[in-house]
Amino acid sequence: MEQKVRFEGDVAVLALHGRFDSYQTGQVRAWLEEATAASPARLAVNLAGVTFIDSTALATLVMGMKRARQQAGDLHLCALQQPVRMVFELTRLDKAFAIFADEQAAVQAFD
Amino acid sequence: MTASMGLDIPAEHKFLSVLGTAVSSFVELVGDATLAYAVQLAVHEVCANAIDHAYPQEAGAMPDEARIRVQVQANGEAVRARVADNGRFFDPHTLNWPLTTQWETVETADGAAYRLLHVAEPGIDQERGRGIFLIRQLMDEVLYAGQAGQNVWQLTKVLQ
C-alpha cells in the first residue's frame, strides 16, 4: 500500500492507495500515533485509492480518530469507494466518523 | 454447474492479498462484484483471525508448517467457502469478551459443529471485535468446527 502525506495549513492529509488490511496497518498506525502526539490534531485520510479495507484497518482508523479528538482535533475521512463505504455502513462506523465526498471538503470542514 | 477452487498458503498476513485476489476473481466469475467483495472480506477476516489467534506470535516465529487452506465452491444457489487452519483450537464460548456471540450446536455431514447465530454490534469507539461481526453480517451461515487437528470454518452466501 502506498502512503503519501501533505499539509494543508494545519491539517495533515494522508492519502492511501491499495489494499488497507491487517498486513498494512502497522505503518498507518505509526503515522497516526505521531500525527496525534500534539494538539490540535487535525487529520484527513483520503481513501480514494483504497480498494479493500478490513477490520484491523478499521480499528486503526478508530484509534486515530479517538486520539485526534483527545487532542482537540478530529480525523476526517474522504472519497470512499463503494465497497469500502459498504464496510463502514455494515459496522455503523459511517456514523462515528465525519466522512466527506472529497479531500477539499474534508480539509475545509476544520475551518 | 458447480465450480470450485482451492488455495493453500502460509499462515501469514502478507499472503492474504494473494488469497483475496484469487477468491474475489473467482466469485466475480460466478456472481458479481458485490458478492465477490463480501466473500473475499469474510474469508479474509476468518484467515486474519486464525493467524492472530491460532498461531500466536508470542510463541515466536511462525512455524513453517502453519498453513491455511481455502476452498470456494459455487453453484447456482450459493457460494460456499471452507477455511481450515492447523493452529490451536479455539472454543467459541470463550469469544465472549469484548464480544457477545451466540452459537448453537449442529450436526453436519462432517460431525458436530457450532453455528454462529448472533454477534453483538461493537460499540462505536471500540477498536477490536469487528472481524467476527463483519463475518456474520456478510454471510448467511457461519459454521465452525474443530475437526481432525484443524479449525474449520464454513461460510455460505445464498445467491439472490
PDB file of N, CA, C and O in Angstrom, chain A residues 17-82:
ATOM      1  N   HIS A  17      -3.287   4.296  -0.820  1.00  0.00           N
ATOM      2  CA  HIS A  17      -3.565   3.712  -2.126  1.00  0.00           C
ATOM      3  C   HIS A  17      -3.302   2.209  -2.066  1.00  0.00           C
ATOM      4  O   HIS A  17      -2.225   1.786  -1.666  1.00  0.00           O
ATOM      5  N   GLY A  18      -4.302   1.419  -2.445  1.00  0.00           N
ATOM      6  CA  GLY A  18      -4.108  -0.029  -2.495  1.00  0.00           C
ATOM      7  C   GLY A  18      -4.964  -0.749  -1.485  1.00  0.00           C
ATOM      8  O   GLY A  18      -6.097  -0.359  -1.205  1.00  0.00           O
ATOM      9  N   ARG A  19      -4.385  -1.780  -0.912  1.00  0.00           N
ATOM     10  CA  ARG A  19      -5.113  -2.665  -0.008  1.00  0.00           C
ATOM     11  C   ARG A  19      -4.769  -2.294   1.428  1.00  0.00           C
ATOM     12  O   ARG A  19      -3.607  -2.364   1.827  1.00  0.00           O
ATOM     13  N   PHE A  20      -5.783  -1.886   2.199  1.00  0.00           N
ATOM     14  CA  PHE A  20      -5.569  -1.434   3.582  1.00  0.00           C
ATOM     15  C   PHE A  20      -6.071  -2.566   4.493  1.00  0.00           C
ATOM     16  O   PHE A  20      -7.251  -2.642   4.802  1.00  0.00           O
ATOM     17  N   ASP A  21      -5.129  -3.455   4.876  1.00  0.00           N
ATOM     18  CA  ASP A  21      -5.543  -4.632   5.644  1.00  0.00           C
ATOM     19  C   ASP A  21      -4.553  -4.944   6.763  1.00  0.00           C
ATOM     20  O   ASP A  21      -3.634  -4.179   7.023  1.00  0.00           O
ATOM     21  N   SER A  22      -4.763  -6.094   7.392  1.00  0.00           N
ATOM     22  CA  SER A  22      -4.003  -6.471   8.589  1.00  0.00           C
ATOM     23  C   SER A  22      -2.485  -6.463   8.352  1.00  0.00           C
ATOM     24  O   SER A  22      -1.719  -6.259   9.283  1.00  0.00           O
ATOM     25  N   TYR A  23      -2.062  -6.669   7.113  1.00  0.00           N
ATOM     26  CA  TYR A  23      -0.626  -6.667   6.833  1.00  0.00           C
ATOM     27  C   TYR A  23      -0.081  -5.247   6.695  1.00  0.00           C
ATOM     28  O   TYR A  23       1.110  -5.013   6.857  1.00  0.00           O
ATOM     29  N   GLN A  24      -0.964  -4.308   6.385  1.00  0.00           N
ATOM     30  CA  GLN A  24      -0.525  -2.959   6.023  1.00  0.00           C
ATOM     31  C   GLN A  24      -0.766  -1.925   7.116  1.00  0.00           C
ATOM     32  O   GLN A  24      -0.390  -0.761   6.951  1.00  0.00           O
ATOM     33  N   THR A  25      -1.431  -2.306   8.202  1.00  0.00           N
ATOM     34  CA  THR A  25      -1.861  -1.286   9.158  1.00  0.00           C
ATOM     35  C   THR A  25      -0.726  -0.730  10.006  1.00  0.00           C
ATOM     36  O   THR A  25      -0.852   0.357  10.542  1.00  0.00           O
ATOM     37  N   GLY A  26       0.376  -1.466  10.127  1.00  0.00           N
ATOM     38  CA  GLY A  26       1.463  -1.033  11.011  1.00  0.00           C
ATOM     39  C   GLY A  26       1.982   0.357  10.700  1.00  0.00           C
ATOM     40  O   GLY A  26       2.107   1.208  11.588  1.00  0.00           O
ATOM     41  N   GLN A  27       2.245   0.630   9.411  1.00  0.00           N
ATOM     42  CA  GLN A  27       2.807   1.926   9.045  1.00  0.00           C
ATOM     43  C   GLN A  27       1.774   3.052   9.225  1.00  0.00           C
ATOM     44  O   GLN A  27       2.132   4.165   9.608  1.00  0.00           O
ATOM     45  N   VAL A  28       0.501   2.754   8.972  1.00  0.00           N
ATOM     46  CA  VAL A  28      -0.538   3.773   9.155  1.00  0.00           C
ATOM     47  C   VAL A  28      -0.705   4.074  10.655  1.00  0.00           C
ATOM     48  O   VAL A  28      -0.826   5.231  11.060  1.00  0.00           O
ATOM     49  N   ARG A  29      -0.698   3.021  11.452  1.00  0.00           N
ATOM     50  CA  ARG A  29      -0.820   3.187  12.905  1.00  0.00           C
ATOM     51  C   ARG A  29       0.322   4.064  13.438  1.00  0.00           C
ATOM     52  O   ARG A  29       0.096   4.987  14.213  1.00  0.00           O
ATOM     53  N   ALA A  30       1.522   3.791  12.980  1.00  0.00           N
ATOM     54  CA  ALA A  30       2.683   4.565  13.429  1.00  0.00           C
ATOM     55  C   ALA A  30       2.533   6.038  13.050  1.00  0.00           C
ATOM     56  O   ALA A  30       2.804   6.941  13.857  1.00  0.00           O
ATOM     57  N   TRP A  31       2.069   6.287  11.818  1.00  0.00           N
ATOM     58  CA  TRP A  31       1.886   7.678  11.368  1.00  0.00           C
ATOM     59  C   TRP A  31       0.806   8.360  12.200  1.00  0.00           C
ATOM     60  O   TRP A  31       0.959   9.509  12.628  1.00  0.00           O
ATOM     61  N   LEU A  32      -0.308   7.663  12.448  1.00  0.00           N
ATOM     62  CA  LEU A  32      -1.416   8.256  13.213  1.00  0.00           C
ATOM     63  C   LEU A  32      -0.987   8.563  14.648  1.00  0.00           C
ATOM     64  O   LEU A  32      -1.366   9.592  15.206  1.00  0.00           O
ATOM     65  N   GLU A  33      -0.196   7.694  15.232  1.00  0.00           N
ATOM     66  CA  GLU A  33       0.264   7.938  16.604  1.00  0.00           C
ATOM     67  C   GLU A  33       1.133   9.195  16.658  1.00  0.00           C
ATOM     68  O   GLU A  33       0.998  10.023  17.555  1.00  0.00           O
ATOM     69  N   GLU A  34       1.992   9.333  15.660  1.00  0.00           N
ATOM     70  CA  GLU A  34       2.869  10.504  15.617  1.00  0.00           C
ATOM     71  C   GLU A  34       2.059  11.777  15.337  1.00  0.00           C
ATOM     72  O   GLU A  34       2.262  12.815  15.976  1.00  0.00           O
ATOM     73  N   ALA A  35       1.109  11.668  14.411  1.00  0.00           N
ATOM     74  CA  ALA A  35       0.330  12.843  14.000  1.00  0.00           C
ATOM     75  C   ALA A  35      -0.623  13.315  15.097  1.00  0.00           C
ATOM     76  O   ALA A  35      -1.104  14.450  15.052  1.00  0.00           O
ATOM     77  N   THR A  36      -0.919  12.444  16.059  1.00  0.00           N
ATOM     78  CA  THR A  36      -1.835  12.829  17.135  1.00  0.00           C
ATOM     79  C   THR A  36      -1.091  13.058  18.445  1.00  0.00           C
ATOM     80  O   THR A  36      -1.699  13.104  19.513  1.00  0.00           O
ATOM     81  N   ALA A  37       0.216  13.203  18.355  1.00  0.00           N
ATOM     82  CA  ALA A  37       1.017  13.391  19.573  1.00  0.00           C
ATOM     83  C   ALA A  37       0.860  14.808  20.122  1.00  0.00           C
ATOM     84  O   ALA A  37       1.034  15.042  21.319  1.00  0.00           O
ATOM     85  N   ALA A  38       0.544  15.780  19.241  1.00  0.00           N
ATOM     86  CA  ALA A  38       0.423  17.172  19.684  1.00  0.00           C
ATOM     87  C   ALA A  38      -0.981  17.693  19.387  1.00  0.00           C
ATOM     88  O   ALA A  38      -1.687  17.159  18.526  1.00  0.00           O
ATOM     89  N   SER A  39      -1.368  18.750  20.092  1.00  0.00           N
ATOM     90  CA  SER A  39      -2.694  19.336  19.929  1.00  0.00           C
ATOM     91  C   SER A  39      -2.566  20.676  19.185  1.00  0.00           C
ATOM     92  O   SER A  39      -1.596  21.406  19.402  1.00  0.00           O
ATOM     93  N   PRO A  40      -3.506  21.054  18.318  1.00  0.00           N
ATOM     94  CA  PRO A  40      -4.660  20.260  17.891  1.00  0.00           C
ATOM     95  C   PRO A  40      -4.283  19.294  16.776  1.00  0.00           C
ATOM     96  O   PRO A  40      -3.518  19.654  15.887  1.00  0.00           O
ATOM     97  N   ALA A  41      -4.826  18.080  16.838  1.00  0.00           N
ATOM     98  CA  ALA A  41      -4.525  17.069  15.824  1.00  0.00           C
ATOM     99  C   ALA A  41      -5.624  17.074  14.784  1.00  0.00           C
ATOM    100  O   ALA A  41      -6.709  16.549  15.012  1.00  0.00           O
ATOM    101  N   ARG A  42      -5.362  17.722  13.676  1.00  0.00           N
ATOM    102  CA  ARG A  42      -6.357  17.799  12.597  1.00  0.00           C
ATOM    103  C   ARG A  42      -5.878  16.953  11.432  1.00  0.00           C
ATOM    104  O   ARG A  42      -4.906  17.302  10.757  1.00  0.00           O
ATOM    105  N   LEU A  43      -6.588  15.864  11.205  1.00  0.00           N
ATOM    106  CA  LEU A  43      -6.148  14.901  10.198  1.00  0.00           C
ATOM    107  C   LEU A  43      -7.254  14.610   9.201  1.00  0.00           C
ATOM    108  O   LEU A  43      -8.427  14.542   9.559  1.00  0.00           O
ATOM    109  N   ALA A  44      -6.844  14.427   7.958  1.00  0.00           N
ATOM    110  CA  ALA A  44      -7.784  13.962   6.937  1.00  0.00           C
ATOM    111  C   ALA A  44      -7.153  12.743   6.267  1.00  0.00           C
ATOM    112  O   ALA A  44      -5.974  12.776   5.899  1.00  0.00           O
ATOM    113  N   VAL A  45      -7.909  11.673   6.163  1.00  0.00           N
ATOM    114  CA  VAL A  45      -7.407  10.479   5.489  1.00  0.00           C
ATOM    115  C   VAL A  45      -8.203  10.291   4.202  1.00  0.00           C
ATOM    116  O   VAL A  45      -9.426  10.138   4.228  1.00  0.00           O
ATOM    117  N   ASN A  46      -7.483  10.353   3.085  1.00  0.00           N
ATOM    118  CA  ASN A  46      -8.104  10.215   1.773  1.00  0.00           C
ATOM    119  C   ASN A  46      -8.049   8.747   1.343  1.00  0.00           C
ATOM    120  O   ASN A  46      -6.970   8.194   1.134  1.00  0.00           O
ATOM    121  N   LEU A  47      -9.220   8.139   1.227  1.00  0.00           N
ATOM    122  CA  LEU A  47      -9.295   6.706   0.906  1.00  0.00           C
ATOM    123  C   LEU A  47      -9.639   6.455  -0.561  1.00  0.00           C
ATOM    124  O   LEU A  47      -9.999   5.335  -0.934  1.00  0.00           O
ATOM    125  N   ALA A  48      -9.499   7.494  -1.391  1.00  0.00           N
ATOM    126  CA  ALA A  48      -9.891   7.361  -2.813  1.00  0.00           C
ATOM    127  C   ALA A  48      -9.207   6.172  -3.491  1.00  0.00           C
ATOM    128  O   ALA A  48      -9.795   5.513  -4.338  1.00  0.00           O
ATOM    129  N   GLY A  49      -7.972   5.894  -3.116  1.00  0.00           N
ATOM    130  CA  GLY A  49      -7.220   4.827  -3.773  1.00  0.00           C
ATOM    131  C   GLY A  49      -7.319   3.482  -3.083  1.00  0.00           C
ATOM    132  O   GLY A  49      -6.652   2.521  -3.485  1.00  0.00           O
ATOM    133  N   VAL A  50      -8.122   3.411  -2.025  1.00  0.00           N
ATOM    134  CA  VAL A  50      -8.202   2.156  -1.258  1.00  0.00           C
ATOM    135  C   VAL A  50      -9.297   1.264  -1.829  1.00  0.00           C
ATOM    136  O   VAL A  50     -10.463   1.646  -1.902  1.00  0.00           O
ATOM    137  N   THR A  51      -8.896   0.073  -2.237  1.00  0.00           N
ATOM    138  CA  THR A  51      -9.823  -0.852  -2.893  1.00  0.00           C
ATOM    139  C   THR A  51     -10.383  -1.899  -1.926  1.00  0.00           C
ATOM    140  O   THR A  51     -11.396  -2.529  -2.204  1.00  0.00           O
ATOM    141  N   PHE A  52      -9.680  -2.095  -0.802  1.00  0.00           N
ATOM    142  CA  PHE A  52     -10.089  -3.144   0.141  1.00  0.00           C
ATOM    143  C   PHE A  52      -9.718  -2.687   1.548  1.00  0.00           C
ATOM    144  O   PHE A  52      -8.622  -2.190   1.772  1.00  0.00           O
ATOM    145  N   ILE A  53     -10.657  -2.870   2.477  1.00  0.00           N
ATOM    146  CA  ILE A  53     -10.368  -2.490   3.861  1.00  0.00           C
ATOM    147  C   ILE A  53     -10.890  -3.601   4.776  1.00  0.00           C
ATOM    148  O   ILE A  53     -11.925  -4.204   4.490  1.00  0.00           O
ATOM    149  N   ASP A  54     -10.155  -3.913   5.841  1.00  0.00           N
ATOM    150  CA  ASP A  54     -10.609  -4.978   6.740  1.00  0.00           C
ATOM    151  C   ASP A  54     -10.786  -4.449   8.162  1.00  0.00           C
ATOM    152  O   ASP A  54     -10.607  -3.252   8.423  1.00  0.00           O
ATOM    153  N   SER A  55     -11.138  -5.334   9.093  1.00  0.00           N
ATOM    154  CA  SER A  55     -11.466  -4.881  10.452  1.00  0.00           C
ATOM    155  C   SER A  55     -10.242  -4.348  11.195  1.00  0.00           C
ATOM    156  O   SER A  55     -10.379  -3.495  12.068  1.00  0.00           O
ATOM    157  N   THR A  56      -9.061  -4.826  10.853  1.00  0.00           N
ATOM    158  CA  THR A  56      -7.853  -4.315  11.501  1.00  0.00           C
ATOM    159  C   THR A  56      -7.590  -2.872  11.065  1.00  0.00           C
ATOM    160  O   THR A  56      -7.207  -2.021  11.870  1.00  0.00           O
ATOM    161  N   ALA A  57      -7.835  -2.598   9.785  1.00  0.00           N
ATOM    162  CA  ALA A  57      -7.687  -1.231   9.283  1.00  0.00           C
ATOM    163  C   ALA A  57      -8.728  -0.314   9.925  1.00  0.00           C
ATOM    164  O   ALA A  57      -8.424   0.829  10.305  1.00  0.00           O
ATOM    165  N   LEU A  58      -9.957  -0.811  10.073  1.00  0.00           N
ATOM    166  CA  LEU A  58     -10.993  -0.012  10.737  1.00  0.00           C
ATOM    167  C   LEU A  58     -10.560   0.321  12.166  1.00  0.00           C
ATOM    168  O   LEU A  58     -10.714   1.448  12.630  1.00  0.00           O
ATOM    169  N   ALA A  59     -10.011  -0.686  12.866  1.00  0.00           N
ATOM    170  CA  ALA A  59      -9.554  -0.476  14.248  1.00  0.00           C
ATOM    171  C   ALA A  59      -8.474   0.593  14.301  1.00  0.00           C
ATOM    172  O   ALA A  59      -8.427   1.421  15.216  1.00  0.00           O
ATOM    173  N   THR A  60      -7.604   0.603  13.294  1.00  0.00           N
ATOM    174  CA  THR A  60      -6.521   1.593  13.236  1.00  0.00           C
ATOM    175  C   THR A  60      -7.094   2.994  13.055  1.00  0.00           C
ATOM    176  O   THR A  60      -6.657   3.948  13.720  1.00  0.00           O
ATOM    177  N   LEU A  61      -8.087   3.131  12.165  1.00  0.00           N
ATOM    178  CA  LEU A  61      -8.698   4.447  11.947  1.00  0.00           C
ATOM    179  C   LEU A  61      -9.472   4.910  13.190  1.00  0.00           C
ATOM    180  O   LEU A  61      -9.439   6.102  13.535  1.00  0.00           O
ATOM    181  N   VAL A  62     -10.149   3.973  13.874  1.00  0.00           N
ATOM    182  CA  VAL A  62     -10.870   4.333  15.105  1.00  0.00           C
ATOM    183  C   VAL A  62      -9.872   4.821  16.155  1.00  0.00           C
ATOM    184  O   VAL A  62     -10.104   5.832  16.835  1.00  0.00           O
ATOM    185  N   MET A  63      -8.752   4.134  16.270  1.00  0.00           N
ATOM    186  CA  MET A  63      -7.701   4.558  17.202  1.00  0.00           C
ATOM    187  C   MET A  63      -7.255   5.989  16.881  1.00  0.00           C
ATOM    188  O   MET A  63      -7.164   6.842  17.768  1.00  0.00           O
ATOM    189  N   GLY A  64      -6.995   6.259  15.601  1.00  0.00           N
ATOM    190  CA  GLY A  64      -6.556   7.591  15.189  1.00  0.00           C
ATOM    191  C   GLY A  64      -7.602   8.647  15.471  1.00  0.00           C
ATOM    192  O   GLY A  64      -7.293   9.753  15.946  1.00  0.00           O
ATOM    193  N   MET A  65      -8.858   8.311  15.202  1.00  0.00           N
ATOM    194  CA  MET A  65      -9.957   9.262  15.441  1.00  0.00           C
ATOM    195  C   MET A  65     -10.084   9.579  16.921  1.00  0.00           C
ATOM    196  O   MET A  65     -10.224  10.739  17.314  1.00  0.00           O
ATOM    197  N   LYS A  66     -10.000   8.555  17.774  1.00  0.00           N
ATOM    198  CA  LYS A  66     -10.125   8.782  19.222  1.00  0.00           C
ATOM    199  C   LYS A  66      -8.973   9.649  19.743  1.00  0.00           C
ATOM    200  O   LYS A  66      -9.177  10.574  20.532  1.00  0.00           O
ATOM    201  N   ARG A  67      -7.755   9.345  19.279  1.00  0.00           N
ATOM    202  CA  ARG A  67      -6.599  10.124  19.725  1.00  0.00           C
ATOM    203  C   ARG A  67      -6.681  11.574  19.232  1.00  0.00           C
ATOM    204  O   ARG A  67      -6.362  12.510  19.967  1.00  0.00           O
ATOM    205  N   ALA A  68      -7.131  11.749  17.992  1.00  0.00           N
ATOM    206  CA  ALA A  68      -7.248  13.109  17.446  1.00  0.00           C
ATOM    207  C   ALA A  68      -8.268  13.922  18.259  1.00  0.00           C
ATOM    208  O   ALA A  68      -8.042  15.097  18.559  1.00  0.00           O
ATOM    209  N   ARG A  69      -9.382  13.289  18.631  1.00  0.00           N
ATOM    210  CA  ARG A  69     -10.413  14.002  19.414  1.00  0.00           C
ATOM    211  C   ARG A  69      -9.914  14.324  20.813  1.00  0.00           C
ATOM    212  O   ARG A  69     -10.277  15.362  21.381  1.00  0.00           O
ATOM    213  N   GLN A  70      -9.069  13.443  21.356  1.00  0.00           N
ATOM    214  CA  GLN A  70      -8.464  13.744  22.667  1.00  0.00           C
ATOM    215  C   GLN A  70      -7.508  14.928  22.567  1.00  0.00           C
ATOM    216  O   GLN A  70      -7.222  15.584  23.561  1.00  0.00           O
ATOM    217  N   GLN A  71      -7.005  15.175  21.365  1.00  0.00           N
ATOM    218  CA  GLN A  71      -6.047  16.261  21.143  1.00  0.00           C
ATOM    219  C   GLN A  71      -6.743  17.446  20.468  1.00  0.00           C
ATOM    220  O   GLN A  71      -6.158  18.103  19.596  1.00  0.00           O
ATOM    221  N   ALA A  72      -7.968  17.716  20.857  1.00  0.00           N
ATOM    222  CA  ALA A  72      -8.716  18.884  20.384  1.00  0.00           C
ATOM    223  C   ALA A  72      -8.839  18.952  18.866  1.00  0.00           C
ATOM    224  O   ALA A  72      -8.878  20.042  18.283  1.00  0.00           O
ATOM    225  N   GLY A  73      -8.858  17.794  18.218  1.00  0.00           N
ATOM    226  CA  GLY A  73      -8.988  17.777  16.763  1.00  0.00           C
ATOM    227  C   GLY A  73      -9.953  16.700  16.337  1.00  0.00           C
ATOM    228  O   GLY A  73     -10.873  16.338  17.062  1.00  0.00           O
ATOM    229  N   ASP A  74      -9.723  16.178  15.149  1.00  0.00           N
ATOM    230  CA  ASP A  74     -10.566  15.093  14.643  1.00  0.00           C
ATOM    231  C   ASP A  74      -9.830  14.408  13.497  1.00  0.00           C
ATOM    232  O   ASP A  74      -8.790  14.903  13.022  1.00  0.00           O
ATOM    233  N   LEU A  75     -10.368  13.274  13.074  1.00  0.00           N
ATOM    234  CA  LEU A  75      -9.852  12.580  11.895  1.00  0.00           C
ATOM    235  C   LEU A  75     -11.010  12.481  10.912  1.00  0.00           C
ATOM    236  O   LEU A  75     -12.005  11.816  11.199  1.00  0.00           O
ATOM    237  N   HIS A  76     -10.890  13.210   9.822  1.00  0.00           N
ATOM    238  CA  HIS A  76     -11.927  13.176   8.790  1.00  0.00           C
ATOM    239  C   HIS A  76     -11.547  12.164   7.713  1.00  0.00           C
ATOM    240  O   HIS A  76     -10.366  12.006   7.390  1.00  0.00           O
ATOM    241  N   LEU A  77     -12.557  11.515   7.152  1.00  0.00           N
ATOM    242  CA  LEU A  77     -12.324  10.575   6.048  1.00  0.00           C
ATOM    243  C   LEU A  77     -12.946  11.151   4.785  1.00  0.00           C
ATOM    244  O   LEU A  77     -13.931  11.890   4.860  1.00  0.00           O
ATOM    245  N   CYS A  78     -12.370  10.795   3.640  1.00  0.00           N
ATOM    246  CA  CYS A  78     -12.993  11.256   2.406  1.00  0.00           C
ATOM    247  C   CYS A  78     -12.778  10.293   1.258  1.00  0.00           C
ATOM    248  O   CYS A  78     -11.880   9.453   1.289  1.00  0.00           O
ATOM    249  N   ALA A  79     -13.640  10.458   0.244  1.00  0.00           N
ATOM    250  CA  ALA A  79     -13.533   9.790  -1.061  1.00  0.00           C
ATOM    251  C   ALA A  79     -13.540   8.263  -0.961  1.00  0.00           C
ATOM    252  O   ALA A  79     -12.717   7.585  -1.575  1.00  0.00           O
ATOM    253  N   LEU A  80     -14.495   7.719  -0.186  1.00  0.00           N
ATOM    254  CA  LEU A  80     -14.574   6.266  -0.036  1.00  0.00           C
ATOM    255  C   LEU A  80     -15.143   5.622  -1.297  1.00  0.00           C
ATOM    256  O   LEU A  80     -16.180   6.055  -1.804  1.00  0.00           O
ATOM    257  N   GLN A  81     -14.470   4.587  -1.785  1.00  0.00           N
ATOM    258  CA  GLN A  81     -15.036   3.795  -2.883  1.00  0.00           C
ATOM    259  C   GLN A  81     -16.225   3.001  -2.341  1.00  0.00           C
ATOM    260  O   GLN A  81     -16.301   2.718  -1.141  1.00  0.00           O
ATOM    261  N   GLN A  82     -17.120   2.610  -3.237  1.00  0.00           N
ATOM    262  CA  GLN A  82     -18.364   1.974  -2.807  1.00  0.00           C
ATOM    263  C   GLN A  82     -18.170   0.743  -1.912  1.00  0.00           C
ATOM    264  O   GLN A  82     -18.816   0.634  -0.871  1.00  0.00           O
TER     265      GLN A  82
END
